[in-house]
Amino acid sequence: MRSHGVLTASFLIINILMAMASSRLSLSRSVHPILRRRAPTKALFCPIKSPKSFLCPLWSSSFSYCLSHKSKTTSATLSFSSSSCCSSLSGPPSMAAAAVATATDAAVDEGLQNNPLLQDFYFPPFDVVEAKHVRPGIRALLKKLESELDELERTVQPSWPNLVEPLEKIVDGLTIVWGVINHLKAVKDNSELRAAIEEVQPEKVKFLLRLGQSKPIYNAFKAIKESTDWHSLSEARKRIVENQIKEAILNGVALEDAKREEFNKIEQELERLSQKFDENVLDATKKFEKLISDKKEIEGLPATALGLAAQTAVSKGHENATAENGPWIITLDAPSFMAVMQHARNRNLREEVYRAYVTRASSGDLDNTPIIDQIIKLRLEKAKLLDYNNYAELSMATKMATVEKAEELIERLRKASWDPAVQDMEDLISFSKKQGALEANDLSHWDTSFWSERLRESKYDINEEELRPYFSLPKVMDGLFSLANKLFGIDIEPADGLAAVWNNDVKFYCVKDSSGSPIAYFYFDPYSRPSEKRGGAWMDEVVARSRILSSNGTSPRLPIAHMVCNQTPPVGDKPSLMTFREVETVFHEFGHALQHMLTKQDEGLVAGIRGIEWDAVELPSQFMENWCYHRDTLMGIAKHYETGENLPEDVYLKLCAARTFRAGSLSLRQLRFASVDLELHTRYVPGGSESVYDVDQRVSRKTQVIPPLPEDRFLCGFSHIFAGGYAAGYYSYKWAEVLSADAFSAFEDAGLEDSKAVKETGHKFRETILALGGGKDPLEVFVAFRGREPSPEPLLRHNGLLPVTSAA
């Protein structure tokens, strides 16, 4: 978020950079027709805006959603010894150096020569890049890339060496440098860096538009497809060519001059608006701080939350703050917000914090309302210019689904979820009455999480806070890496010190194959830092696997990823003690990273998470979450951080039993987000009689048992669709959840307790889902793994939502 960061229809050349900024019908009755692709009736085109970091979904009312940082980072070429992660790096200059070599020659002044963005580096210099480096560095790089593009257009030929290879090098030169600064903006934000990026961003977008609308490049790709050599190309290369042709159309290459100029203005403005939206959400989240001195006001908060609130108070100048005596500061950052919603007995406090959360960025200088209106208006204008009826049609053009199929899936899941969700609310009312709650007959949004947690504790005898000592971050990572070894035959080792990091808490790892040779690397930034780091969790690439960008001309460049979370940091001398939800989040983002790192695709434009249809990218991430409930996996993770004691067996069984607790309510919540997203990008008329908030209220009447507050402004914080890559695509979480649940059912069919069968099935998963990247149609990839097309039945079964019940 998803980091990937699991993960569009064609993460190819312009899609990759702007992010920094065949049908087969089966008669098998096990395949639900919702997931069958239709024979296309019109050309399919790739959207120009496809942010590629993968965000985790908006799981529940008490879980801070994951925000996209819209980076698309690619690092320098790497040269590694196969014997050790930490062996010396050697070899010819990196692609980063090649991309900017002339920007540091004798004609460039000393300031540019010392600019870390323009230096010859293997791993990005995250530790030394500052705002002052951004303007001169980006401008020098763009000047160099403009020259290279001029040369490519002048000499282009319809062949791989004379078209794709130089094009990929141009792309890589920009993704490396822009990726560094945009990533730092997400994890180490400050006003100077914001201002610098905002100033050069239009120049970057202008270059990308020129690249995306290059007729010489477009014509060369068409010539390759029309040549006699077409049928001899590999499937991956055909995907690249076809998607580049589609993408060029969506980039406006076929528009007349006046319309193309209008299109370019829209793209520039959308880029600016999305960035402003994101910044407003971050600033509004940071702005809310509630100082509490009376311990009675925060009665019920667990020790972990009190320690975090006191730690926050210390950071804000209350030097003598302690967990026991305060004062405490409550924020809207996920760990703080969640703790209040789930555990604070003070109903007034819960209401105040909840109202602050759902009205973030909806007033004053940080009001996102006019930005939302303008974004939707411009997206519709863009779609019309490209001859689509609405923006959702444009978005779906490069996805597995159509608008109709996405809505059909949403409605089927809604029907299956509605009655269970109604029962969930009735259970809460009944339980709260028995507990003597004065609000029992009038439960509101700030009550549901609190009473749900009490009901879960009562029903399953599980207290999530009491489970924290069993989920220390070091043990969780050890267990996760052990699972990866069992399933995929890889070893993961610490490699701290090999690469520069942006914060001392960031860890760096090396991934090795069974022979001990490095095959990938990744960063992991686990903890919440509200003052400088965006909320949520995501995965993104730093470097993609690539044959063209090989440092030695033989072995492909190795991929690097980063995973970013916002979980509870260590408090005092205790390690980070995680909630079970935080454990699932780490597994989720690691699934995205695995697809990036374990790819065997050497064509860089479709390697790893690149080139995969947007509604399929969540498959590996959601697949990995299932293993949190697997006995051997969980028992390998859940060990008391002080005593080493295993999680008691009865607690494990209760966790499994509680897996479907309030599944109907949680499903409806996701369906609300997916439905309002599609409604705003299909039938909503900007400037009409209905506001975006009216749309949300209308949609919620069918997707929420308790309608939103009249003043609910959740949309003002919905960065997934207004500042990320999920516009007309939030349904992808549910679409991919169908795929992931069915994929995991293959392990269930093989026998989860049969180690040999699990290993064999894991190997097959690695060789298909994880290895093939965007070089093959995702439905064909799924069939190669599963032996058939996907069915939604495993998802409904896992969620306890079978049989399908009648809708409201």
CSV table of N, CA and C in Angstrom, one decimal, residues 490-609:
chain,number,residue,atom,x,y,z
A,490,ILE,N,13.3,-19.9,0.6
A,490,ILE,CA,14.2,-18.8,0.6
A,490,ILE,C,14.6,-18.6,2.1
A,491,ASP,N,15.8,-17.9,2.2
A,491,ASP,CA,16.3,-17.5,3.5
A,491,ASP,C,16.4,-16.0,3.5
A,492,ILE,N,16.1,-15.4,4.7
A,492,ILE,CA,16.1,-14.0,4.8
A,492,ILE,C,17.0,-13.7,6.0
A,493,GLU,N,18.0,-12.8,5.7
A,493,GLU,CA,19.0,-12.5,6.7
A,493,GLU,C,19.2,-11.0,6.9
A,494,PRO,N,19.5,-10.6,8.1
A,494,PRO,CA,19.7,-9.1,8.4
A,494,PRO,C,20.9,-8.7,7.5
A,495,ALA,N,20.8,-7.5,7.0
A,495,ALA,CA,21.9,-6.9,6.2
A,495,ALA,C,22.1,-5.5,6.6
A,496,ASP,N,21.8,-5.1,7.9
A,496,ASP,CA,21.9,-3.8,8.3
A,496,ASP,C,23.3,-3.3,8.1
A,497,GLY,N,23.4,-2.0,7.7
A,497,GLY,CA,24.7,-1.5,7.4
A,497,GLY,C,25.1,-1.5,5.9
A,498,LEU,N,24.5,-2.4,5.2
A,498,LEU,CA,24.8,-2.5,3.8
A,498,LEU,C,24.3,-1.3,3.0
A,499,ALA,N,23.1,-0.8,3.4
A,499,ALA,CA,22.4,0.3,2.7
A,499,ALA,C,22.1,1.4,3.7
A,500,ALA,N,22.1,2.6,3.2
A,500,ALA,CA,21.8,3.7,4.1
A,500,ALA,C,20.3,3.7,4.3
A,501,VAL,N,19.8,4.1,5.5
A,501,VAL,CA,18.4,4.2,5.9
A,501,VAL,C,18.0,5.6,6.3
A,502,TRP,N,16.7,5.8,6.3
A,502,TRP,CA,16.2,7.2,6.6
A,502,TRP,C,15.9,7.4,8.1
A,503,ASN,N,15.9,6.3,8.9
A,503,ASN,CA,15.6,6.4,10.3
A,503,ASN,C,16.3,5.2,11.0
A,504,ASN,N,16.8,5.4,12.2
A,504,ASN,CA,17.5,4.3,12.9
A,504,ASN,C,16.7,3.1,13.1
A,505,ASP,N,15.4,3.2,13.1
A,505,ASP,CA,14.5,2.1,13.4
A,505,ASP,C,14.4,1.2,12.1
A,506,VAL,N,14.8,1.7,11.0
A,506,VAL,CA,14.6,0.9,9.7
A,506,VAL,C,15.6,-0.2,9.7
A,507,LYS,N,15.0,-1.4,9.3
A,507,LYS,CA,15.9,-2.6,9.2
A,507,LYS,C,16.1,-2.9,7.7
A,508,PHE,N,17.2,-3.6,7.4
A,508,PHE,CA,17.5,-3.9,6.0
A,508,PHE,C,17.8,-5.4,5.9
A,509,TYR,N,17.2,-6.1,4.9
A,509,TYR,CA,17.3,-7.6,4.9
A,509,TYR,C,17.8,-8.0,3.5
A,510,CYS,N,18.4,-9.2,3.5
A,510,CYS,CA,18.8,-9.8,2.2
A,510,CYS,C,18.0,-11.1,2.1
A,511,VAL,N,17.5,-11.4,0.9
A,511,VAL,CA,16.8,-12.6,0.6
A,511,VAL,C,17.7,-13.5,-0.3
A,512,LYS,N,17.9,-14.7,0.2
A,512,LYS,CA,18.8,-15.7,-0.5
A,512,LYS,C,17.9,-16.9,-1.0
A,513,ASP,N,18.4,-17.4,-2.1
A,513,ASP,CA,17.8,-18.7,-2.6
A,513,ASP,C,18.4,-19.9,-1.9
A,514,SER,N,18.0,-21.1,-2.3
A,514,SER,CA,18.4,-22.3,-1.6
A,514,SER,C,19.9,-22.5,-1.7
A,515,SER,N,20.5,-21.9,-2.7
A,515,SER,CA,22.0,-22.1,-2.9
A,515,SER,C,22.8,-21.1,-2.1
A,516,GLY,N,22.1,-20.1,-1.4
A,516,GLY,CA,22.8,-19.1,-0.6
A,516,GLY,C,23.1,-17.8,-1.4
A,517,SER,N,22.6,-17.7,-2.6
A,517,SER,CA,22.9,-16.6,-3.4
A,517,SER,C,21.8,-15.5,-3.2
A,518,PRO,N,22.2,-14.2,-3.0
A,518,PRO,CA,21.2,-13.2,-2.9
A,518,PRO,C,20.4,-13.0,-4.1
A,519,ILE,N,19.1,-12.9,-3.9
A,519,ILE,CA,18.1,-12.7,-5.0
A,519,ILE,C,17.3,-11.4,-4.9
A,520,ALA,N,17.4,-10.8,-3.7
A,520,ALA,CA,16.6,-9.6,-3.5
A,520,ALA,C,17.0,-9.0,-2.1
A,521,TYR,N,16.6,-7.7,-1.9
A,521,TYR,CA,16.8,-7.0,-0.7
A,521,TYR,C,15.5,-6.3,-0.3
A,522,PHE,N,15.3,-5.9,1.0
A,522,PHE,CA,14.2,-5.1,1.3
A,522,PHE,C,14.5,-4.3,2.6
A,523,TYR,N,13.9,-3.1,2.7
A,523,TYR,CA,13.8,-2.3,3.9
A,523,TYR,C,12.5,-2.6,4.6
A,524,PHE,N,12.6,-2.4,5.9
A,524,PHE,CA,11.4,-2.5,6.7
A,524,PHE,C,11.3,-1.4,7.8
A,525,ASP,N,10.4,-0.5,7.6
A,525,ASP,CA,10.2,0.6,8.5
A,525,ASP,C,8.9,0.4,9.3
A,526,PRO,N,9.0,-0.2,10.6
A,526,PRO,CA,7.8,-0.7,11.2
A,526,PRO,C,7.0,0.3,12.1
A,527,TYR,N,7.6,1.4,12.6
A,527,TYR,CA,6.9,2.1,13.7
A,527,TYR,C,6.2,3.4,13.3
A,528,SER,N,5.2,3.7,14.0
A,528,SER,CA,4.5,5.0,13.8
A,528,SER,C,5.4,6.1,14.3
A,529,ARG,N,5.4,7.2,13.4
A,529,ARG,CA,6.1,8.5,13.8
A,529,ARG,C,5.2,9.6,13.3
A,530,PRO,N,4.2,9.9,14.1
A,530,PRO,CA,3.2,10.9,13.6
A,530,PRO,C,3.7,12.2,13.2
A,531,SER,N,4.8,12.7,13.7
A,531,SER,CA,5.3,14.0,13.4
A,531,SER,C,5.8,14.1,12.0
A,532,GLU,N,6.2,13.0,11.4
A,532,GLU,CA,6.9,13.1,10.1
A,532,GLU,C,6.4,12.0,9.1
A,533,LYS,N,5.7,11.0,9.5
A,533,LYS,CA,5.4,9.8,8.7
A,533,LYS,C,4.0,9.7,8.4
A,534,ARG,N,3.6,9.4,7.2
A,534,ARG,CA,2.2,9.1,6.9
A,534,ARG,C,1.7,7.9,7.6
A,535,GLY,N,0.4,7.9,7.8
A,535,GLY,CA,-0.3,6.8,8.5
A,535,GLY,C,-0.5,5.6,7.6
A,536,GLY,N,-0.8,4.5,8.1
A,536,GLY,CA,-1.1,3.3,7.3
A,536,GLY,C,0.0,2.4,7.1
A,537,ALA,N,-0.1,1.5,6.1
A,537,ALA,CA,1.0,0.6,5.7
A,537,ALA,C,1.0,0.4,4.2
A,538,TRP,N,2.2,0.3,3.7
A,538,TRP,CA,2.3,0.1,2.2
A,538,TRP,C,3.6,-0.6,1.9
A,539,MET,N,3.6,-1.1,0.7
A,539,MET,CA,4.9,-1.7,0.1
A,539,MET,C,5.1,-1.0,-1.2
A,540,ASP,N,6.4,-0.8,-1.6
A,540,ASP,CA,6.7,-0.2,-2.9
A,540,ASP,C,8.0,-0.8,-3.3
A,541,GLU,N,8.3,-0.7,-4.6
A,541,GLU,CA,9.6,-1.1,-5.1
A,541,GLU,C,10.6,0.0,-5.0
A,542,VAL,N,11.8,-0.4,-4.7
A,542,VAL,CA,13.0,0.5,-4.8
A,542,VAL,C,13.7,0.3,-6.1
A,543,VAL,N,13.9,-1.0,-6.4
A,543,VAL,CA,14.6,-1.4,-7.7
A,543,VAL,C,13.8,-2.6,-8.2
A,544,ALA,N,13.6,-2.6,-9.5
A,544,ALA,CA,12.9,-3.8,-10.1
A,544,ALA,C,13.9,-4.7,-10.7
A,545,ARG,N,13.6,-6.0,-10.8
A,545,ARG,CA,14.5,-6.9,-11.5
A,545,ARG,C,14.5,-6.5,-13.0
A,546,SER,N,15.7,-6.6,-13.6
A,546,SER,CA,15.8,-6.1,-15.0
A,546,SER,C,17.0,-6.7,-15.7
A,547,ARG,N,16.8,-7.3,-16.8
A,547,ARG,CA,17.9,-7.8,-17.6
A,547,ARG,C,18.6,-6.6,-18.3
A,548,ILE,N,17.8,-5.6,-18.8
A,548,ILE,CA,18.4,-4.5,-19.5
A,548,ILE,C,19.3,-3.7,-18.6
A,549,LEU,N,19.0,-3.6,-17.3
A,549,LEU,CA,19.7,-2.8,-16.4
A,549,LEU,C,20.7,-3.6,-15.6
A,550,SER,N,21.1,-4.7,-16.1
A,550,SER,CA,22.1,-5.5,-15.5
A,550,SER,C,23.5,-4.8,-15.4
A,551,SER,N,24.2,-5.0,-14.3
A,551,SER,CA,25.4,-4.3,-14.1
A,551,SER,C,26.6,-5.0,-14.8
A,552,ASN,N,26.4,-6.3,-15.1
A,552,ASN,CA,27.5,-7.0,-15.7
A,552,ASN,C,27.2,-7.6,-17.0
A,553,GLY,N,26.0,-7.3,-17.5
A,553,GLY,CA,25.6,-7.8,-18.8
A,553,GLY,C,25.1,-9.2,-18.9
A,554,THR,N,25.2,-9.9,-17.8
A,554,THR,CA,24.8,-11.3,-17.8
A,554,THR,C,23.6,-11.6,-16.9
A,555,SER,N,23.8,-11.4,-15.6
A,555,SER,CA,22.8,-11.7,-14.6
A,555,SER,C,21.9,-10.4,-14.4
A,556,PRO,N,20.6,-10.6,-14.3
A,556,PRO,CA,19.7,-9.5,-14.2
A,556,PRO,C,19.9,-8.7,-12.9
A,557,ARG,N,19.6,-7.4,-12.9
A,557,ARG,CA,19.6,-6.6,-11.7
A,557,ARG,C,18.7,-7.2,-10.7
A,558,LEU,N,19.1,-7.2,-9.4
A,558,LEU,CA,18.3,-7.8,-8.4
A,558,LEU,C,17.3,-6.7,-7.8
A,559,PRO,N,16.1,-7.2,-7.5
A,559,PRO,CA,15.0,-6.3,-7.0
A,559,PRO,C,15.2,-5.9,-5.5
A,560,ILE,N,14.8,-4.7,-5.2
A,560,ILE,CA,14.8,-4.2,-3.8
A,560,ILE,C,13.4,-3.7,-3.5
A,561,ALA,N,12.8,-3.9,-2.4
A,561,ALA,CA,11.5,-3.4,-2.0
A,561,ALA,C,11.7,-2.7,-0.6
A,562,HIS,N,10.6,-1.9,-0.3
A,562,HIS,CA,10.5,-1.5,1.1
A,562,HIS,C,9.1,-1.7,1.6
A,563,MET,N,9.0,-2.1,2.8
A,563,MET,CA,7.7,-2.3,3.5
A,563,MET,C,7.6,-1.2,4.6
A,564,VAL,N,6.5,-0.5,4.7
A,564,VAL,CA,6.3,0.5,5.7
A,564,VAL,C,5.1,0.3,6.5
A,565,CYS,N,5.2,0.2,7.8
A,565,CYS,CA,4.0,0.1,8.7
A,565,CYS,C,4.0,1.2,9.7
A,566,ASN,N,2.9,1.2,10.5
A,566,ASN,CA,2.8,2.3,11.5
A,566,ASN,C,2.3,1.6,12.8
A,567,GLN,N,3.0,0.6,13.2
A,567,GLN,CA,2.5,-0.1,14.4
A,567,GLN,C,3.1,0.5,15.7
A,568,THR,N,2.7,0.0,16.8
A,568,THR,CA,3.1,0.5,18.1
A,568,THR,C,4.6,0.4,18.3
A,569,PRO,N,5.2,1.5,18.6
A,569,PRO,CA,6.7,1.4,18.7
A,569,PRO,C,7.1,0.9,20.1
A,570,PRO,N,8.3,0.5,20.3
A,570,PRO,CA,8.7,0.1,21.6
A,570,PRO,C,8.5,1.2,22.7
A,571,VAL,N,8.1,0.8,23.9
A,571,VAL,CA,7.9,1.7,25.0
A,571,VAL,C,8.8,1.3,26.1
A,572,GLY,N,9.7,2.2,26.5
A,572,GLY,CA,10.6,1.9,27.5
A,572,GLY,C,11.6,0.8,27.1
A,573,ASP,N,11.8,-0.2,28.0
A,573,ASP,CA,12.7,-1.2,27.6
A,573,ASP,C,12.0,-2.4,27.0
A,574,LYS,N,10.7,-2.3,26.7
A,574,LYS,CA,10.0,-3.4,26.0
A,574,LYS,C,10.1,-3.3,24.5
A,575,PRO,N,10.1,-4.4,23.8
A,575,PRO,CA,10.1,-4.4,22.4
A,575,PRO,C,8.7,-4.0,21.9
A,576,SER,N,8.6,-3.8,20.6
A,576,SER,CA,7.3,-3.5,20.0
A,576,SER,C,6.4,-4.7,20.2
A,577,LEU,N,5.3,-4.5,21.0
A,577,LEU,CA,4.4,-5.6,21.3
A,577,LEU,C,3.2,-5.3,20.4
A,578,MET,N,2.8,-6.2,19.5
A,578,MET,CA,1.9,-6.0,18.5
A,578,MET,C,0.5,-6.5,18.8
A,579,THR,N,-0.5,-5.9,18.2
A,579,THR,CA,-1.8,-6.5,18.2
A,579,THR,C,-1.8,-7.5,17.1
A,580,PHE,N,-2.8,-8.4,17.2
A,580,PHE,CA,-3.0,-9.4,16.2
A,580,PHE,C,-3.2,-8.8,14.8
A,581,ARG,N,-4.0,-7.7,14.8
A,581,ARG,CA,-4.2,-7.0,13.5
A,581,ARG,C,-2.9,-6.4,12.9
A,582,GLU,N,-2.0,-6.0,13.8
A,582,GLU,CA,-0.7,-5.5,13.3
A,582,GLU,C,0.1,-6.6,12.7
A,583,VAL,N,0.0,-7.8,13.3
A,583,VAL,CA,0.7,-9.0,12.8
A,583,VAL,C,0.2,-9.3,11.4
A,584,GLU,N,-1.2,-9.3,11.2
A,584,GLU,CA,-1.8,-9.5,9.9
A,584,GLU,C,-1.3,-8.5,8.9
A,585,THR,N,-1.2,-7.2,9.3
A,585,THR,CA,-0.7,-6.2,8.4
A,585,THR,C,0.7,-6.4,7.9
A,586,VAL,N,1.6,-6.9,8.8
A,586,VAL,CA,3.0,-7.2,8.4
A,586,VAL,C,3.0,-8.3,7.4
A,587,PHE,N,2.2,-9.4,7.6
A,587,PHE,CA,2.1,-10.5,6.7
A,587,PHE,C,1.5,-10.0,5.3
A,588,HIS,N,0.6,-9.1,5.4
A,588,HIS,CA,-0.1,-8.5,4.2
A,588,HIS,C,1.0,-7.8,3.3
A,589,GLU,N,1.7,-6.9,3.9
A,589,GLU,CA,2.7,-6.1,3.1
A,589,GLU,C,3.8,-7.0,2.7
A,590,PHE,N,4.2,-8.0,3.5
A,590,PHE,CA,5.2,-9.0,3.1
A,590,PHE,C,4.8,-9.8,1.8
A,591,GLY,N,3.5,-10.0,1.7
A,591,GLY,CA,3.0,-10.7,0.5
A,591,GLY,C,3.3,-9.9,-0.7
A,592,HIS,N,3.0,-8.6,-0.7
A,592,HIS,CA,3.3,-7.7,-1.8
A,592,HIS,C,4.8,-7.8,-2.1
A,593,ALA,N,5.6,-7.7,-1.1
A,593,ALA,CA,7.1,-7.7,-1.3
A,593,ALA,C,7.6,-9.0,-1.9
A,594,LEU,N,7.0,-10.1,-1.5
A,594,LEU,CA,7.4,-11.4,-2.1
A,594,LEU,C,7.2,-11.4,-3.6
A,595,GLN,N,6.0,-10.9,-4.0
A,595,GLN,CA,5.8,-10.9,-5.4
A,595,GLN,C,6.8,-10.0,-6.2
A,596,HIS,N,7.2,-9.0,-5.6
A,596,HIS,CA,8.2,-8.1,-6.2
A,596,HIS,C,9.6,-8.8,-6.2
A,597,MET,N,9.9,-9.4,-5.1
A,597,MET,CA,11.3,-10.0,-4.9
A,597,MET,C,11.5,-11.3,-5.5
A,598,LEU,N,10.5,-12.2,-5.6
A,598,LEU,CA,10.7,-13.5,-6.1
A,598,LEU,C,10.3,-13.7,-7.5
A,599,THR,N,10.1,-12.6,-8.2
A,599,THR,CA,9.9,-12.7,-9.7
A,599,THR,C,11.0,-13.3,-10.4
A,600,LYS,N,10.7,-14.1,-11.4
A,600,LYS,CA,11.7,-14.6,-12.3
A,600,LYS,C,11.7,-14.0,-13.7
A,601,GLN,N,10.9,-12.9,-13.8
A,601,GLN,CA,10.7,-12.2,-15.0
A,601,GLN,C,11.8,-11.3,-15.3
A,602,ASP,N,12.6,-11.4,-16.3
A,602,ASP,CA,13.7,-10.6,-16.6
A,602,ASP,C,13.4,-9.3,-17.4
A,603,GLU,N,12.2,-9.3,-18.0
A,603,GLU,CA,11.9,-8.0,-18.7
A,603,GLU,C,11.4,-7.0,-17.7
A,604,GLY,N,12.2,-6.0,-17.5
A,604,GLY,CA,12.0,-5.1,-16.4
A,604,GLY,C,10.6,-4.4,-16.3
A,605,LEU,N,10.0,-4.2,-17.5
A,605,LEU,CA,8.8,-3.5,-17.5
A,605,LEU,C,7.6,-4.3,-17.1
A,606,VAL,N,7.8,-5.6,-16.9
A,606,VAL,CA,6.7,-6.5,-16.4
A,606,VAL,C,7.2,-7.5,-15.3
A,607,ALA,N,8.3,-7.0,-14.7
A,607,ALA,CA,8.9,-7.9,-13.6
A,607,ALA,C,8.2,-7.6,-12.3
A,608,GLY,N,8.1,-8.6,-11.5
A,608,GLY,CA,7.6,-8.4,-10.1
A,608,GLY,C,6.1,-7.9,-10.1
A,609,ILE,N,5.9,-6.7,-9.4
A,609,ILE,CA,4.6,-6.2,-9.3
A,609,ILE,C,4.3,-5.2,-10.5
